[in-house]
Coordinates of C-alpha atoms and ligand atoms in Angstrom, one line a residue:
X173 CA 0.0 0.0 0.0
X174 CA 2.8 2.4 0.9
X175 CA 4.7 1.8 -2.3
X176 CA 1.6 2.2 -4.4
X177 CA 0.8 5.4 -2.6
X178 CA 4.4 6.8 -3.0
X179 CA 4.4 5.9 -6.7
X180 CA 1.1 7.7 -7.4
X181 CA 1.0 10.6 -5.0
X182 CA 4.1 12.8 -4.9
X183 CA 5.2 14.4 -1.6
X184 CA 5.2 18.2 -1.8
X185 CA 7.4 20.4 0.4
X186 CA 5.6 23.0 2.6
X187 CA 6.7 25.8 0.2
X188 CA 5.4 23.9 -2.8
X189 CA 2.1 23.3 -1.0
X190 CA 1.8 27.0 -0.1
X191 CA 2.7 28.1 -3.6
X192 CA 1.0 25.5 -5.8
X193 CA -1.9 25.0 -3.4
X194 CA -3.2 28.5 -4.1
X195 CA -4.7 27.1 -7.3
X196 CA -5.3 23.4 -6.3
X197 CA -8.8 22.0 -6.3
X198 CA -10.0 20.3 -3.1
X199 CA -9.2 17.0 -4.8
X200 CA -5.7 18.0 -5.5
X201 CA -5.2 19.0 -1.9
X202 CA -6.5 15.6 -0.8
X203 CA -4.0 14.0 -3.2
X204 CA -1.2 16.1 -1.7
X205 CA -2.2 14.8 1.8
X206 CA -1.9 11.3 0.4
X207 CA 1.6 12.1 -0.6
X208 CA 2.4 13.0 3.1
X209 CA 1.5 9.6 4.4
X210 CA 4.6 7.5 3.7
X211 CA 7.8 9.6 3.6
X212 CA 10.3 7.8 5.8
X213 CA 11.4 4.4 7.0
X214 CA 13.1 5.0 10.3
X215 CA 14.5 1.8 11.9
X216 CA 12.6 0.8 15.1
X217 CA 15.9 0.8 17.0
X218 CA 16.5 4.5 16.3
X219 CA 12.9 5.4 17.3
X220 CA 13.5 3.5 20.5
X221 CA 16.7 5.4 21.1
X222 CA 15.0 8.7 20.7
X223 CA 12.1 7.6 22.9
X224 CA 14.6 6.5 25.6
X225 CA 16.4 9.9 25.5
X226 CA 13.1 11.6 25.9
X227 CA 12.0 9.3 28.7
X228 CA 15.2 10.0 30.6
X229 CA 14.6 13.7 30.2
X230 CA 11.0 13.4 31.4
X231 CA 12.3 11.5 34.5
X232 CA 14.9 14.2 35.1
X233 CA 12.4 17.0 35.1
X234 CA 9.7 15.0 37.0
X235 CA 12.2 14.7 39.9
X236 CA 13.4 18.3 39.8
X237 CA 11.8 19.7 42.9
X238 CA 12.9 22.7 44.9
X239 CA 12.4 22.4 48.7
X240 CA 11.0 25.9 49.3
X241 CA 11.0 25.5 53.1
X242 CA 14.8 25.1 53.0
X243 CA 15.5 28.4 51.1
X244 CA 17.0 31.2 53.1
X245 CA 17.2 34.9 52.4
X246 CA 20.4 37.0 53.2
X247 CA 19.3 37.3 56.8
X248 CA 19.0 33.6 57.1
X249 CA 15.2 33.7 57.3
X250 CA 12.8 31.2 55.7
X251 CA 10.1 32.8 53.6
X252 CA 8.2 29.6 52.5
X253 CA 6.3 27.0 54.5
X254 CA 8.5 24.2 55.8
X255 CA 6.9 21.4 53.7
X256 CA 6.4 23.4 50.4
X257 CA 7.9 21.5 47.4
X258 CA 7.7 23.0 44.0
X259 CA 8.5 21.4 40.6
X260 CA 10.5 23.3 38.1
X261 CA 9.5 25.3 36.2
X262 CA 5.6 25.1 36.4
X263 CA 5.2 25.3 40.1
X264 CA 7.9 27.9 40.6
X265 CA 6.4 30.1 37.9
X266 CA 2.9 29.7 39.4
X267 CA 4.2 30.6 42.9
X268 CA 5.6 33.9 41.4
X269 CA 2.2 34.5 39.9
X270 CA 0.3 33.9 43.2
X271 CA 2.5 36.3 45.1
X272 CA 1.2 39.4 43.3
X273 CA -1.7 39.2 45.8
X274 CA 0.7 39.0 48.8
X275 CA 1.4 42.4 50.2
X276 CA 3.6 41.2 53.1
X277 CA 6.6 39.5 51.5
X278 CA 5.4 38.7 48.0
X279 CA 8.1 40.8 46.4
X280 CA 10.9 39.1 48.3
X281 CA 9.5 35.7 47.5
X282 CA 9.3 36.5 43.8
X283 CA 12.9 37.8 43.8
X284 CA 14.1 34.6 45.5
X285 CA 12.3 32.3 43.0
X286 CA 13.7 34.3 40.1
X287 CA 17.2 33.7 41.4
X288 CA 16.4 30.0 41.8
X289 CA 15.3 29.9 38.1
X290 CA 18.6 31.6 37.0
X291 CA 20.6 29.0 38.9
X292 CA 18.7 26.2 37.3
X293 CA 19.3 27.6 33.8
X294 CA 23.0 28.3 34.4
X295 CA 23.7 25.1 36.2
X296 CA 25.0 26.9 39.2
X297 CA 22.3 25.4 41.5
X298 CA 24.0 23.1 44.1
X299 CA 23.1 19.6 42.9
X300 CA 22.4 18.2 46.3
X301 CA 19.6 20.7 47.1
X302 CA 17.5 19.4 44.2
X303 CA 14.7 17.1 45.5
X304 CA 16.5 16.9 48.8
X305 CA 15.6 18.5 52.2
X306 CA 19.0 17.8 53.8
X307 CA 20.5 21.3 53.1
X308 CA 19.6 24.9 53.6
X309 CA 20.3 27.1 50.5
X310 CA 20.5 30.9 50.1
X311 CA 19.9 31.5 46.3
X312 CA 21.1 35.1 46.4
X313 CA 24.6 34.3 47.7
X314 CA 24.5 30.6 46.6
X315 CA 25.7 29.5 50.0
X316 CA 24.6 26.2 51.6
X317 CA 24.3 24.8 55.2
X318 CA 23.9 21.3 56.7
X319 CA 22.5 21.3 60.2
X320 CA 23.4 24.9 60.7
X321 CA 27.0 24.4 59.5
X322 CA 28.1 26.0 56.3
X323 CA 29.1 23.4 53.6
X324 CA 30.4 23.6 50.1
X325 CA 28.3 21.6 47.6
X326 CA 29.0 20.8 44.0
X327 CA 27.0 22.7 41.3
X328 CA 24.6 20.8 39.1
X329 CA 26.6 22.1 36.1
X330 CA 25.7 20.4 32.7
X331 CA 23.1 17.8 33.7
X332 CA 20.2 19.7 32.1
X333 CA 22.1 20.1 28.9
X334 CA 23.3 16.5 28.8
X335 CA 19.7 15.5 28.4
X336 CA 19.1 17.9 25.6
X337 CA 22.2 16.8 23.9
X338 CA 21.3 13.1 24.2
X339 CA 18.0 13.9 22.5
X340 CA 19.7 15.8 19.8
X341 CA 22.1 13.0 19.0
X342 CA 19.2 10.5 18.7
X343 CA 17.4 13.0 16.5
X344 CA 20.5 13.3 14.2
X345 CA 20.6 9.6 13.6
X346 CA 17.0 9.6 12.5
X347 CA 17.8 12.4 9.9
X348 CA 19.5 9.9 7.5
X349 CA 16.2 8.0 7.2
X350 CA 14.1 11.1 6.5
X351 CA 15.1 12.1 2.9
X352 CA 12.2 14.6 2.6
X353 CA 12.8 16.3 5.9
X354 CA 16.4 15.6 6.9
X355 CA 16.5 17.5 10.2
X356 CA 14.6 17.6 13.4
X357 CA 14.0 21.3 12.8
X358 CA 12.5 20.7 9.4
X359 CA 10.3 17.9 10.7
X360 CA 9.0 19.9 13.6
X361 CA 8.2 23.2 11.7
X362 CA 7.7 22.3 8.1
X363 CA 6.4 18.8 8.8
X364 CA 4.5 19.2 12.1
X365 CA 3.4 22.8 12.4
X366 CA 3.6 23.5 8.7
X367 CA 5.0 27.0 9.3
X368 CA 8.6 27.9 8.4
X369 CA 10.9 28.7 11.3
X370 CA 11.6 32.2 9.9
X371 CA 7.9 32.9 9.6
X372 CA 7.4 31.9 13.3
X373 CA 10.3 34.1 14.1
X374 CA 8.7 37.1 12.2
X375 CA 5.3 36.5 13.9
X376 CA 6.8 36.4 17.4
X377 CA 9.3 39.3 16.9
X378 CA 6.5 41.4 15.5
X379 CA 4.6 41.1 18.8
X380 CA 7.5 41.1 21.4
X381 CA 9.0 44.2 19.8
X382 CA 5.7 46.1 19.4
X383 CA 5.0 49.5 21.0
X384 CA 1.9 47.9 22.6
X385 CA 4.2 45.9 24.9
X386 CA 5.8 49.1 26.1
X387 CA 2.4 50.7 26.7
X388 CA 1.0 47.6 28.5
X389 CA 4.1 47.6 30.7
X390 CA 3.4 51.1 31.8
X391 CA -0.1 50.0 32.8
X392 CA 1.4 47.2 34.9
X393 CA 3.9 49.6 36.4
X394 CA 1.1 51.9 37.5
X395 CA -0.9 49.0 39.1
X396 CA 2.2 47.7 40.9
X397 CA 3.4 51.1 41.9
X398 CA 7.1 50.1 41.3
X399 CA 9.6 49.6 38.5
X400 CA 9.1 46.3 36.7
X401 CA 11.4 43.3 37.3
X402 CA 12.3 40.4 35.1
X403 CA 9.7 38.0 36.7
X404 CA 7.0 40.5 35.8
X405 CA 6.8 38.5 32.5
X406 CA 4.5 36.5 34.7
X407 CA 2.4 39.4 35.9
X408 CA -1.0 38.1 36.8
X409 CA -3.1 41.2 37.5
X410 CA -5.1 41.5 34.2
X411 CA -7.7 39.0 35.4
X412 CA -11.2 39.6 34.2
X413 CA -13.5 40.8 36.8
X414 CA -17.0 39.6 36.2
X415 CA -19.8 41.4 37.9
X416 CA -21.3 38.1 38.8
X417 CA -19.7 36.3 41.7
X418 CA -18.1 32.8 41.1
X419 CA -20.4 31.4 43.9
X420 CA -23.5 32.5 42.1
X421 CA -22.2 31.1 38.9
X422 CA -21.3 27.8 40.5
X423 CA -24.8 27.6 42.1
X424 CA -26.2 27.9 38.6
X425 CA -23.9 25.4 36.9
X426 CA -24.3 22.9 39.7
X427 CA -28.1 23.0 39.3
X428 CA -27.9 22.9 35.5
X429 CA -25.3 20.2 35.3
X430 CA -25.5 17.6 38.1
X431 CA -24.3 14.8 35.8
X432 CA -22.4 14.4 32.4
X433 CA -25.7 13.4 30.9
X434 CA -27.2 16.8 31.8
X435 CA -24.4 18.6 30.0
X436 CA -24.8 16.3 27.0
X437 CA -28.5 16.9 26.8
X438 CA -28.0 20.7 26.9
X439 CA -25.5 20.8 24.0
X440 CA -28.0 21.4 21.2
X441 CA -29.5 24.4 23.1
X442 CA -26.0 25.8 23.7
X443 CA -25.2 25.6 20.0
X444 CA -28.5 27.2 19.0
X445 CA -27.8 30.0 21.5
X446 CA -24.5 30.6 19.7
X447 CA -26.4 30.9 16.4
X448 CA -26.2 27.4 14.9
X449 CA -29.4 26.3 13.0
X450 CA -31.5 23.7 14.8
X451 CA -30.4 21.2 12.2
X452 CA -26.7 21.8 12.6
X453 CA -27.0 22.0 16.4
X454 CA -28.8 18.7 16.7
X455 CA -26.4 17.0 14.3
X456 CA -23.2 18.2 15.9
X457 CA -24.4 17.5 19.4
X458 CA -25.5 14.0 18.4
X459 CA -21.8 13.1 17.5
X460 CA -20.4 14.2 20.9
X461 CA -20.6 12.0 24.1
X462 CA -20.0 13.5 27.5
X463 CA -18.2 11.5 30.2
X464 CA -16.9 12.1 33.7
X465 CA -13.1 12.7 34.1
X466 CA -10.7 12.4 36.9
X467 CA -8.4 15.1 35.6
X468 CA -9.5 18.6 34.6
X469 CA -11.0 17.4 31.3
X470 CA -10.2 17.0 27.6
X471 CA -11.7 16.4 24.2
X472 CA -11.0 13.2 22.3
X473 CA -11.6 13.3 18.6
X474 CA -13.0 10.4 16.6
X475 CA -10.8 8.9 13.9
X476 CA -13.7 8.0 11.6
X477 CA -17.4 8.5 11.1
X478 CA -18.2 5.3 13.0
X479 CA -17.2 6.9 16.2
X480 CA -18.3 9.8 18.4
X481 CA -15.9 12.3 19.8
X482 CA -15.7 12.4 23.6
X483 CA -15.9 15.4 26.0
X484 CA -14.5 14.4 29.3
X485 CA -15.3 16.8 32.2
X486 CA -14.9 16.8 35.9
X487 CA -18.2 16.9 37.8
X488 CA -18.1 16.8 41.7
X489 CA -20.7 15.3 44.0
X490 CA -22.7 18.5 44.0
X491 CA -22.6 18.9 40.3
X492 CA -20.4 20.9 37.9
X493 CA -18.8 24.0 39.5
X494 CA -18.1 27.1 37.5
X495 CA -14.4 26.4 36.9
X496 CA -15.3 22.9 35.6
X497 CA -18.0 24.4 33.4
X498 CA -15.7 27.0 31.9
X499 CA -13.2 24.2 31.0
X500 CA -16.1 22.0 29.7
X501 CA -17.2 24.8 27.3
X502 CA -13.5 25.0 26.0
X503 CA -13.5 21.3 25.4
X504 CA -16.9 21.5 23.7
X505 CA -15.3 23.9 21.2
X506 CA -12.7 21.2 20.5
X507 CA -15.4 18.6 20.0
X508 CA -17.4 20.9 17.6
X509 CA -14.2 21.4 15.5
X510 CA -13.5 17.7 15.5
X511 CA -17.1 16.9 14.4
X512 CA -17.3 19.6 11.6
X513 CA -14.1 18.7 10.0
X514 CA -14.7 14.9 10.1
X515 CA -18.4 14.6 9.2
X516 CA -18.6 17.6 6.8
X517 CA -15.3 17.1 5.1
X518 CA -15.3 16.4 1.4
X519 CA -12.2 14.2 1.3
X520 CA -11.1 12.0 4.2
X521 CA -7.4 12.8 3.9
X522 CA -8.3 16.5 4.5
X523 CA -10.1 15.8 7.8
X524 CA -8.8 17.8 10.8
X525 CA -7.1 21.1 11.2
X526 CA -3.7 22.4 10.0
X527 CA -2.1 22.1 13.5
X528 CA -3.1 22.1 17.2
X529 CA -3.3 26.0 17.3
X530 CA -6.4 25.8 15.0
X531 CA -8.4 23.6 17.3
X532 CA -7.3 25.6 20.3
X533 CA -8.6 28.8 18.6
X534 CA -12.1 27.4 18.4
X535 CA -12.0 26.2 21.9
X536 CA -11.0 29.7 23.0
X537 CA -13.8 31.2 20.9
X538 CA -16.3 29.0 22.7
X539 CA -14.8 29.4 26.2
X540 CA -15.0 33.2 26.0
X541 CA -18.8 32.9 25.5
X542 CA -19.4 30.7 28.4
X543 CA -21.6 33.2 30.4
X544 CA -23.6 33.9 27.3
X545 CA -24.4 30.2 27.2
X546 CA -25.6 30.4 30.8
X547 CA -28.0 33.1 29.8
X548 CA -26.0 36.2 30.9
X549 CA -25.3 39.3 28.8
X550 CA -21.6 38.7 28.2
X551 CA -19.3 41.5 27.1
X552 CA -15.9 40.9 25.6
X553 CA -13.6 41.6 28.5
X554 CA -10.6 44.0 28.0
X555 CA -8.7 42.4 30.9
X556 CA -8.9 39.0 29.3
X557 CA -7.4 40.4 26.1
X558 CA -4.6 42.1 28.0
X559 CA -3.9 39.0 30.0
X560 CA -3.6 36.9 26.8
X561 CA -1.4 39.6 25.2
X562 CA 1.0 39.7 28.2
X563 CA 1.0 35.9 28.3
X564 CA 2.0 35.9 24.6
X565 CA 4.8 38.3 25.2
X566 CA 6.2 35.9 27.8
X567 CA 5.8 32.6 25.9
X568 CA 7.0 34.0 22.6
X569 CA 10.3 34.9 24.2
X570 CA 10.6 31.5 25.7
X571 CA 9.8 29.9 22.3
X572 CA 12.4 32.0 20.5
X573 CA 15.1 30.8 22.9
X574 CA 14.0 27.2 22.4
X575 CA 14.0 27.6 18.6
X576 CA 17.4 29.3 18.5
X577 CA 18.9 26.7 20.8
X578 CA 18.0 23.9 18.4
X579 CA 19.2 25.9 15.4
X580 CA 22.5 26.4 17.3
X581 CA 22.7 22.6 17.9
X582 CA 22.3 21.8 14.2
X583 CA 25.0 24.4 13.4
X584 CA 27.3 22.8 16.1
X585 CA 26.6 19.1 15.9
X586 CA 29.8 18.1 17.8
X587 CA 29.1 20.5 20.7
X588 CA 29.7 19.3 24.3
X589 CA 27.1 19.7 27.0
X590 CA 29.2 22.5 28.4
X591 CA 29.3 24.4 25.1
X592 CA 25.5 23.9 24.8
X593 CA 25.0 25.3 28.2
X594 CA 27.0 28.4 27.4
X595 CA 25.3 28.9 24.1
X596 CA 21.8 28.5 25.6
X597 CA 22.6 31.0 28.3
X598 CA 24.0 33.4 25.7
X599 CA 20.9 33.0 23.5
X600 CA 18.6 33.6 26.4
X601 CA 20.4 36.7 27.4
X602 CA 20.5 37.9 23.8
X603 CA 16.7 37.5 23.4
X604 CA 16.2 39.1 26.8
X605 CA 18.4 42.1 26.1
X606 CA 16.7 42.8 22.7
X607 CA 13.1 42.5 23.6
X608 CA 12.7 42.3 27.4
X609 CA 15.5 44.4 29.0
X610 CA 14.1 47.6 27.5
X611 CA 10.7 46.9 29.1
X612 CA 11.5 45.0 32.3
X613 CA 15.1 46.1 33.1
X614 CA 18.0 44.0 34.5
X615 CA 20.3 43.3 31.7
X616 CA 21.5 39.7 30.9
X617 CA 18.7 37.9 32.6
X618 CA 18.6 34.2 31.5
X619 CA 15.1 33.3 32.9
X620 CA 13.7 32.8 29.4
X621 CA 15.5 29.5 29.2
X622 CA 13.8 28.1 32.4
X623 CA 11.0 26.2 30.7
X624 CA 11.1 22.4 31.3
X625 CA 9.8 21.8 27.8
X626 CA 13.3 22.8 26.5
X627 CA 14.5 19.6 28.1
X628 CA 11.7 17.1 27.6
X629 CA 9.6 18.3 24.6
X630 CA 11.9 19.5 21.8
X631 CA 10.6 22.5 19.9
X632 CA 7.1 22.1 21.3
X633 CA 7.0 25.6 22.9
X634 CA 6.3 27.6 19.6
X635 CA 3.0 25.8 19.4
X636 CA 1.6 27.6 22.5
X637 CA 1.2 31.1 21.1
X638 CA -0.4 29.9 17.9
X639 CA -3.9 29.2 19.4
X640 CA -4.4 32.8 20.6
X641 CA -2.9 34.3 17.4
X642 CA -5.4 32.3 15.3
X643 CA -8.2 33.1 17.8
X644 CA -7.8 36.8 17.4
X645 CA -7.6 36.5 13.6
X646 CA -10.9 34.7 13.7
X647 CA -12.5 37.1 16.2
X648 CA -11.5 40.1 14.1
X649 CA -13.3 38.3 11.2
X650 CA -16.3 37.2 13.3
X651 CA -16.8 40.8 14.5
X652 CA -17.8 41.7 10.9
X653 CA -20.7 39.1 11.1
X654 CA -24.0 40.9 11.4
X655 CA -25.9 38.2 13.2
X656 CA -25.4 35.2 15.5
X657 CA -26.5 33.1 12.6
X658 CA -23.8 34.6 10.3
X659 CA -21.2 33.9 13.1
X660 CA -22.2 30.2 13.3
X661 CA -22.3 29.9 9.5
X662 CA -18.8 31.2 9.3
X663 CA -17.6 28.7 11.9
X664 CA -19.2 25.9 9.8
X665 CA -17.7 27.2 6.5
X666 CA -14.2 27.8 8.0
X667 CA -13.8 24.5 9.9
X668 CA -14.9 22.6 6.8
X669 CA -11.6 23.7 5.2
X670 CA -9.9 20.8 7.0
X671 CA -6.1 20.1 6.9
X672 CA -4.8 22.7 4.4
X673 CA -1.5 24.4 5.4
X674 CA -1.9 27.1 8.1
X675 CA -1.4 29.9 5.6
X676 CA -3.8 28.5 3.0
X677 CA -6.4 27.7 5.6
X678 CA -6.2 31.3 7.0
X679 CA -6.3 32.8 3.5
X680 CA -9.5 30.9 2.7
X681 CA -10.9 31.7 6.2
X682 CA -10.2 35.4 6.6
X683 CA -8.2 36.4 3.5
X684 CA -4.7 36.8 5.1
X685 CA -1.8 34.6 6.2
X686 CA -1.3 33.7 9.8
X687 CA -0.6 37.0 11.5
X688 CA -0.1 38.8 14.9
X689 CA -1.6 42.0 13.6
X690 CA -5.2 41.3 14.8
X691 CA -4.2 40.7 18.5
X692 CA -2.0 43.9 18.3
X693 CA -5.0 45.8 16.9
X694 CA -7.3 44.5 19.7
X695 CA -4.7 45.5 22.3
X696 CA -4.3 48.9 20.7
X697 CA -8.0 49.6 20.9
X698 CA -8.0 48.8 24.6
X699 CA -4.9 50.8 25.4
X700 CA -6.4 53.9 23.7
X701 CA -9.3 53.8 26.1
X702 CA -7.0 53.6 29.2
Ligands
ZN934 ZN1 -7.7 23.1 24.5

């Protein structure tokens, strides 16, 4: 089957798809997707090696805990609860976020966590303090104590970078068996995301260097009543303030949705409330099953028309609380996307979306309208937009560092872990000094390299900003719809496009390539009001 497919359906590069695809018929697009199916024959042993390198990195990160109760400030005082243990980098970052609401010593805690992150990136953290409560550690001076007596401990040094290097070496071996996409970078961007690295770079730099960032930072400075610091990339104060209390909302969602079945039964009404015709609403809802979940929830797409997609959501004993409802509406958006582009697609090989950002975008579009679906008069909230924008500013910098690190590795395939460490720190500082130092101060900060994904999920980070970029492109387009019906009709039309390339999909959806201009426009309009 594979050889017959290869002989009959040529594999086109991303640039060929974007160029030739402008005039392809739907059938020609479907043929091009056939040509993507069998492009490599990587020996199982090499796949296993790459899998093992990744599993080792996962394990390294999963055990990278900081014992917060054993951190000391310069006066030898502890700031955090004795038994507090935080995983790098997620928990550390979230602890910085949560301390904006702490007027007592929030600032000091944030400064301390920021120093911890710098030590992790630079390999200067004492190895023995990781996941180990036996020592006291003062991150500012980098001194350590055991039972009150000062001790010298060895630094972690290159361990973080050895894991990245092992993954890179395994990836390099695979390259020889991928004639169409002979590097991990090409496979990730041109193959997986279907956007060229230089296009991603342009998109991100357009936002992180925008005047809107500077203006938003002034707003934050005014709210915090102090000069900004590097960790303010995680500023958490643009939260939407609904006029309805969360308790009131939870009372309503609990009574509406005591069980998964109750949510499932209400889906046709919700879709009609958004503007879908009775026929479309009934059909889409009939292809989605709702089940209870132990985690926060997710949407599982069907692989063929013989299956339903699954919406898994968390429902407590007293019913679905508001937080759970908000997430369920997000997942519902995913399920609707999964159903439209499977059941209404004209050619099976075109089913789906160009990449994960495109399904996230519809999930965000739904999630933002959650109060409307509960019967409230929901306004688009300025703070939510500013919050998303500031989040993009942060994650795009982190993503650029990740991208540049892998590019450096391919340019220096014989590098040692030590050279990789130095290069990564230099890249992080360079990105910081160009786009963050002018806004947040402190030259040469390396915190942009602190994300664990850089170690255990090669080149995944650039996916995160895409969902919101696409969401704002769609919202700018939907704003021109004159009725709810027109809005729902556009969702149906656009998500029937299926798995074109991102730029071709966006051209047919809204008449432009993937672009950060709409989110910048939206932020601009808000900043002008302030
Ligand atoms: Zn999602």
